[in-house]
């Protein structure tokens, strides 16, 4: 699958593999800085939903409130409709509302002998589109805590929209990495070996995508990589293809704001005319 913006000579994305929680794609016709910006954006600037506030009505388990609240915050939540929610700072409510948050309740008491395991899928959501991530009806999710007979947990949680730049719990990624120049044609690996580059840096599968340069050919010291091989794994809060799309959209919005600022800076006379008092 290929994708590109209107410019045929601009960046292109070719998807090589796609499944439920990972995507493998090739980003070409672009600069290393763009590839790294995309990687960082996927990790830290794509919004998701995560539990941000926890109210404890009862907790007689072995886990203290703060420890359990932290575990709840790190539970991945399905965030396919995250664009429908407002950030807390942009909402007009005083605390939280359905426009900027989703409520969860968890009330479990162990009444039998032995141990009662409490799972993340037992959190009851007020919004069917935002719930703890699971891999199917047989998957109970993440273990939150274990209760002995007589112990009880009764909590109320508030999930809000955010980005991992504020806290890692909002990150949609488990891992993001990219490779370039698999044949070491640019000789970057020559700085990072002890005895043999080829033995210590074996070729990856991405080497099949490119041709190896003739070792006797003239070396271009100004050459730069233009093709990057990405592998992205998600935590399940977003589909892999949605994550890549949303990351490119965030980058475009940031660059759009930068372009407007540069245009204003280069046209001070036009700005002065806009700010001038109208003729009477």
GROMACS .gro file of C-alpha atoms in nm:
model
  280
    1UNK     CA    1   0.000   0.000   0.000
    2UNK     CA    2   0.138   0.338  -0.102
    3UNK     CA    3   0.040   0.678   0.023
    4UNK     CA    4   0.167   1.025  -0.055
    5UNK     CA    5   0.064   1.388  -0.036
    6UNK     CA    6  -0.029   1.581  -0.351
    7UNK     CA    7   0.338   1.630  -0.445
    8UNK     CA    8   0.452   1.313  -0.628
    9UNK     CA    9   0.810   1.393  -0.530
   10UNK     CA   10   0.720   1.438  -0.165
   11UNK     CA   11   0.733   1.184   0.119
   12UNK     CA   12   0.579   0.844   0.053
   13UNK     CA   13   0.463   0.566   0.286
   14UNK     CA   14   0.449   0.202   0.180
   15UNK     CA   15   0.295  -0.044   0.426
   16UNK     CA   16   0.471  -0.382   0.427
   17UNK     CA   17   0.288  -0.549   0.714
   18UNK     CA   18  -0.017  -0.463   0.924
   19UNK     CA   19  -0.190  -0.652   1.203
   20UNK     CA   20  -0.398  -0.576   1.511
   21UNK     CA   21  -0.121  -0.414   1.717
   22UNK     CA   22   0.173  -0.346   1.485
   23UNK     CA   23   0.262  -0.191   1.153
   24UNK     CA   24   0.575  -0.215   0.939
   25UNK     CA   25   0.614   0.055   0.674
   26UNK     CA   26   0.871   0.230   0.458
   27UNK     CA   27   0.895   0.610   0.464
   28UNK     CA   28   1.082   0.741   0.159
   29UNK     CA   29   1.170   1.065  -0.021
   30UNK     CA   30   1.224   1.255   0.302
   31UNK     CA   31   1.490   1.370   0.547
   32UNK     CA   32   1.618   1.200   0.862
   33UNK     CA   33   1.482   1.485   1.073
   34UNK     CA   34   1.130   1.419   0.940
   35UNK     CA   35   1.155   1.047   1.017
   36UNK     CA   36   1.271   1.117   1.371
   37UNK     CA   37   0.999   1.380   1.419
   38UNK     CA   38   0.739   1.124   1.314
   39UNK     CA   39   0.882   0.871   1.560
   40UNK     CA   40   0.878   1.119   1.849
   41UNK     CA   41   0.527   1.236   1.761
   42UNK     CA   42   0.390   0.881   1.763
   43UNK     CA   43   0.542   0.826   2.107
   44UNK     CA   44   0.456   1.151   2.282
   45UNK     CA   45   0.207   1.372   2.097
   46UNK     CA   46  -0.080   1.156   1.972
   47UNK     CA   47  -0.371   1.193   2.220
   48UNK     CA   48  -0.540   0.898   2.391
   49UNK     CA   49  -0.767   0.842   2.690
   50UNK     CA   50  -0.629   0.733   3.029
   51UNK     CA   51  -0.750   0.726   3.389
   52UNK     CA   52  -0.642   1.052   3.550
   53UNK     CA   53  -0.845   1.074   3.872
   54UNK     CA   54  -0.934   0.796   4.118
   55UNK     CA   55  -1.179   0.834   4.407
   56UNK     CA   56  -1.159   0.560   4.671
   57UNK     CA   57  -1.482   0.482   4.854
   58UNK     CA   58  -1.345   0.164   5.012
   59UNK     CA   59  -1.014  -0.020   4.990
   60UNK     CA   60  -0.933  -0.298   5.235
   61UNK     CA   61  -0.689  -0.474   5.000
   62UNK     CA   62  -0.316  -0.509   5.061
   63UNK     CA   63  -0.242  -0.233   4.809
   64UNK     CA   64  -0.237   0.126   4.930
   65UNK     CA   65  -0.453   0.380   4.746
   66UNK     CA   66  -0.161   0.554   4.571
   67UNK     CA   67  -0.017   0.228   4.437
   68UNK     CA   68  -0.350   0.110   4.300
   69UNK     CA   69  -0.426   0.452   4.149
   70UNK     CA   70  -0.096   0.438   3.961
   71UNK     CA   71  -0.177   0.091   3.827
   72UNK     CA   72  -0.518   0.209   3.710
   73UNK     CA   73  -0.364   0.507   3.533
   74UNK     CA   74  -0.137   0.280   3.330
   75UNK     CA   75  -0.422   0.060   3.202
   76UNK     CA   76  -0.457   0.119   2.823
   77UNK     CA   77  -0.804   0.234   2.719
   78UNK     CA   78  -0.956   0.209   2.372
   79UNK     CA   79  -0.923   0.556   2.224
   80UNK     CA   80  -1.060   0.527   1.870
   81UNK     CA   81  -1.303   0.813   1.942
   82UNK     CA   82  -1.051   1.032   2.124
   83UNK     CA   83  -1.108   1.319   1.877
   84UNK     CA   84  -1.464   1.351   2.006
   85UNK     CA   85  -1.337   1.456   2.350
   86UNK     CA   86  -1.197   1.790   2.459
   87UNK     CA   87  -0.882   1.842   2.658
   88UNK     CA   88  -0.959   1.938   3.018
   89UNK     CA   89  -0.802   2.281   2.972
   90UNK     CA   90  -1.027   2.346   2.670
   91UNK     CA   91  -1.351   2.236   2.836
   92UNK     CA   92  -1.589   2.483   2.999
   93UNK     CA   93  -1.678   2.254   3.292
   94UNK     CA   94  -1.530   2.314   3.637
   95UNK     CA   95  -1.420   1.956   3.709
   96UNK     CA   96  -1.519   1.695   3.452
   97UNK     CA   97  -1.809   1.618   3.222
   98UNK     CA   98  -1.901   1.385   2.936
   99UNK     CA   99  -1.746   1.629   2.687
  100UNK     CA  100  -1.396   1.582   2.829
  101UNK     CA  101  -1.401   1.261   3.032
  102UNK     CA  102  -1.533   0.909   3.081
  103UNK     CA  103  -1.630   0.762   3.418
  104UNK     CA  104  -1.541   0.412   3.541
  105UNK     CA  105  -1.661   0.221   3.844
  106UNK     CA  106  -1.514  -0.085   4.011
  107UNK     CA  107  -1.675  -0.259   4.308
  108UNK     CA  108  -1.552  -0.607   4.400
  109UNK     CA  109  -1.567  -0.798   4.728
  110UNK     CA  110  -1.416  -1.139   4.794
  111UNK     CA  111  -1.673  -1.357   4.973
  112UNK     CA  112  -1.516  -1.698   4.916
  113UNK     CA  113  -1.217  -1.881   5.057
  114UNK     CA  114  -0.895  -1.829   4.868
  115UNK     CA  115  -0.795  -1.542   4.644
  116UNK     CA  116  -1.012  -1.326   4.417
  117UNK     CA  117  -0.823  -1.173   4.122
  118UNK     CA  118  -0.951  -0.839   3.996
  119UNK     CA  119  -0.891  -0.761   3.627
  120UNK     CA  120  -0.896  -0.438   3.428
  121UNK     CA  121  -1.192  -0.557   3.218
  122UNK     CA  122  -1.407  -0.544   3.533
  123UNK     CA  123  -1.398  -0.165   3.518
  124UNK     CA  124  -1.748  -0.053   3.417
  125UNK     CA  125  -1.737   0.237   3.169
  126UNK     CA  126  -1.995   0.509   3.116
  127UNK     CA  127  -1.900   0.518   2.747
  128UNK     CA  128  -1.906   0.200   2.538
  129UNK     CA  129  -1.637   0.340   2.305
  130UNK     CA  130  -1.382   0.383   2.585
  131UNK     CA  131  -1.299   0.069   2.780
  132UNK     CA  132  -0.992  -0.126   2.901
  133UNK     CA  133  -0.804  -0.287   2.614
  134UNK     CA  134  -0.849  -0.662   2.575
  135UNK     CA  135  -0.766  -0.910   2.299
  136UNK     CA  136  -1.109  -1.071   2.288
  137UNK     CA  137  -1.399  -1.203   2.498
  138UNK     CA  138  -1.175  -1.462   2.664
  139UNK     CA  139  -0.911  -1.206   2.762
  140UNK     CA  140  -0.965  -1.066   3.112
  141UNK     CA  141  -0.711  -0.789   3.067
  142UNK     CA  142  -0.451  -0.673   3.316
  143UNK     CA  143  -0.441  -0.796   3.675
  144UNK     CA  144  -0.508  -0.497   3.900
  145UNK     CA  145  -0.492  -0.662   4.241
  146UNK     CA  146  -0.586  -0.973   4.441
  147UNK     CA  147  -0.831  -0.988   4.731
  148UNK     CA  148  -0.854  -1.231   5.021
  149UNK     CA  149  -1.185  -1.328   5.184
  150UNK     CA  150  -1.352  -1.023   5.338
  151UNK     CA  151  -1.145  -0.769   5.146
  152UNK     CA  152  -1.322  -0.515   4.926
  153UNK     CA  153  -1.244  -0.251   4.667
  154UNK     CA  154  -1.490   0.023   4.566
  155UNK     CA  155  -1.358   0.303   4.346
  156UNK     CA  156  -1.471   0.566   4.097
  157UNK     CA  157  -1.231   0.666   3.816
  158UNK     CA  158  -1.223   0.954   3.570
  159UNK     CA  159  -1.047   0.905   3.236
  160UNK     CA  160  -0.936   1.212   3.045
  161UNK     CA  161  -0.773   1.299   2.715
  162UNK     CA  162  -0.402   1.371   2.710
  163UNK     CA  163  -0.064   1.312   2.545
  164UNK     CA  164   0.244   1.125   2.665
  165UNK     CA  165   0.442   1.448   2.671
  166UNK     CA  166   0.246   1.517   2.990
  167UNK     CA  167   0.254   1.159   3.127
  168UNK     CA  168   0.361   0.823   2.982
  169UNK     CA  169   0.019   0.669   3.056
  170UNK     CA  170  -0.119   0.851   2.750
  171UNK     CA  171   0.134   0.697   2.510
  172UNK     CA  172  -0.031   0.477   2.243
  173UNK     CA  173   0.301   0.306   2.166
  174UNK     CA  174   0.474   0.006   2.315
  175UNK     CA  175   0.775   0.050   2.085
  176UNK     CA  176   0.870   0.261   1.784
  177UNK     CA  177   1.192   0.222   1.588
  178UNK     CA  178   1.329   0.281   1.242
  179UNK     CA  179   1.634   0.176   1.044
  180UNK     CA  180   1.806   0.336   0.748
  181UNK     CA  181   2.097   0.245   0.519
  182UNK     CA  182   2.092  -0.131   0.594
  183UNK     CA  183   2.406  -0.192   0.382
  184UNK     CA  184   2.604   0.078   0.566
  185UNK     CA  185   2.667   0.260   0.239
  186UNK     CA  186   2.697   0.584   0.435
  187UNK     CA  187   2.953   0.419   0.668
  188UNK     CA  188   2.780   0.536   0.984
  189UNK     CA  189   2.843   0.198   1.147
  190UNK     CA  190   3.217   0.241   1.100
  191UNK     CA  191   3.213   0.444   1.421
  192UNK     CA  192   3.049   0.164   1.624
  193UNK     CA  193   3.238  -0.163   1.600
  194UNK     CA  194   3.528  -0.340   1.773
  195UNK     CA  195   3.671  -0.582   1.515
  196UNK     CA  196   3.440  -0.631   1.218
  197UNK     CA  197   3.145  -0.423   1.102
  198UNK     CA  198   2.987  -0.708   0.904
  199UNK     CA  199   3.014  -0.958   1.190
  200UNK     CA  200   2.894  -0.722   1.460
  201UNK     CA  201   2.620  -0.559   1.249
  202UNK     CA  202   2.456  -0.841   1.048
  203UNK     CA  203   2.224  -0.740   0.765
  204UNK     CA  204   1.856  -0.705   0.848
  205UNK     CA  205   1.566  -0.799   0.623
  206UNK     CA  206   1.559  -0.436   0.509
  207UNK     CA  207   1.878  -0.499   0.312
  208UNK     CA  208   1.659  -0.669   0.051
  209UNK     CA  209   1.502  -0.331  -0.024
  210UNK     CA  210   1.826  -0.162  -0.134
  211UNK     CA  211   2.139  -0.228  -0.340
  212UNK     CA  212   2.482  -0.235  -0.181
  213UNK     CA  213   2.726   0.020  -0.317
  214UNK     CA  214   3.043  -0.090  -0.491
  215UNK     CA  215   3.313  -0.078  -0.218
  216UNK     CA  216   3.561   0.058  -0.474
  217UNK     CA  217   3.329   0.337  -0.587
  218UNK     CA  218   3.393   0.700  -0.495
  219UNK     CA  219   3.241   0.782  -0.155
  220UNK     CA  220   3.003   1.076  -0.142
  221UNK     CA  221   3.058   1.255   0.188
  222UNK     CA  222   2.744   1.466   0.136
  223UNK     CA  223   2.511   1.168   0.087
  224UNK     CA  224   2.213   1.150   0.324
  225UNK     CA  225   1.956   0.877   0.393
  226UNK     CA  226   1.616   0.925   0.232
  227UNK     CA  227   1.448   0.589   0.303
  228UNK     CA  228   1.350   0.473   0.652
  229UNK     CA  229   1.211   0.138   0.764
  230UNK     CA  230   0.967   0.178   1.053
  231UNK     CA  231   0.834  -0.081   1.293
  232UNK     CA  232   0.561   0.035   1.532
  233UNK     CA  233   0.391  -0.159   1.812
  234UNK     CA  234   0.088  -0.019   1.992
  235UNK     CA  235  -0.059  -0.093   2.334
  236UNK     CA  236  -0.403  -0.145   2.180
  237UNK     CA  237  -0.553   0.196   2.251
  238UNK     CA  238  -0.532   0.290   1.882
  239UNK     CA  239  -0.512   0.091   1.560
  240UNK     CA  240  -0.156   0.102   1.419
  241UNK     CA  241  -0.266   0.268   1.095
  242UNK     CA  242  -0.466   0.525   1.292
  243UNK     CA  243  -0.162   0.602   1.506
  244UNK     CA  244   0.055   0.675   1.201
  245UNK     CA  245  -0.218   0.888   1.041
  246UNK     CA  246  -0.280   1.088   1.360
  247UNK     CA  247   0.095   1.144   1.407
  248UNK     CA  248   0.130   1.286   1.055
  249UNK     CA  249  -0.173   1.507   1.119
  250UNK     CA  250  -0.018   1.643   1.440
  251UNK     CA  251   0.305   1.717   1.252
  252UNK     CA  252   0.116   1.896   0.976
  253UNK     CA  253  -0.069   2.112   1.230
  254UNK     CA  254   0.257   2.208   1.400
  255UNK     CA  255   0.424   2.290   1.070
  256UNK     CA  256   0.117   2.486   0.961
  257UNK     CA  257   0.140   2.704   1.270
  258UNK     CA  258   0.513   2.754   1.209
  259UNK     CA  259   0.448   2.850   0.847
  260UNK     CA  260   0.192   3.112   0.950
  261UNK     CA  261   0.435   3.260   1.203
  262UNK     CA  262   0.712   3.276   0.941
  263UNK     CA  263   0.478   3.440   0.689
  264UNK     CA  264   0.382   3.706   0.943
  265UNK     CA  265   0.747   3.768   1.029
  266UNK     CA  266   0.842   3.810   0.662
  267UNK     CA  267   0.556   4.053   0.593
  268UNK     CA  268   0.570   4.309   0.877
  269UNK     CA  269   0.426   4.585   0.657
  270UNK     CA  270   0.118   4.377   0.583
  271UNK     CA  271   0.073   4.310   0.955
  272UNK     CA  272   0.106   4.680   1.030
  273UNK     CA  273  -0.165   4.761   0.777
  274UNK     CA  274  -0.392   4.497   0.932
  275UNK     CA  275  -0.346   4.655   1.276
  276UNK     CA  276  -0.392   5.013   1.154
  277UNK     CA  277  -0.704   5.213   1.234
  278UNK     CA  278  -0.959   5.217   0.947
  279UNK     CA  279  -1.007   5.536   0.746
  280UNK     CA  280  -1.307   5.746   0.847
   0.00000   0.00000   0.00000
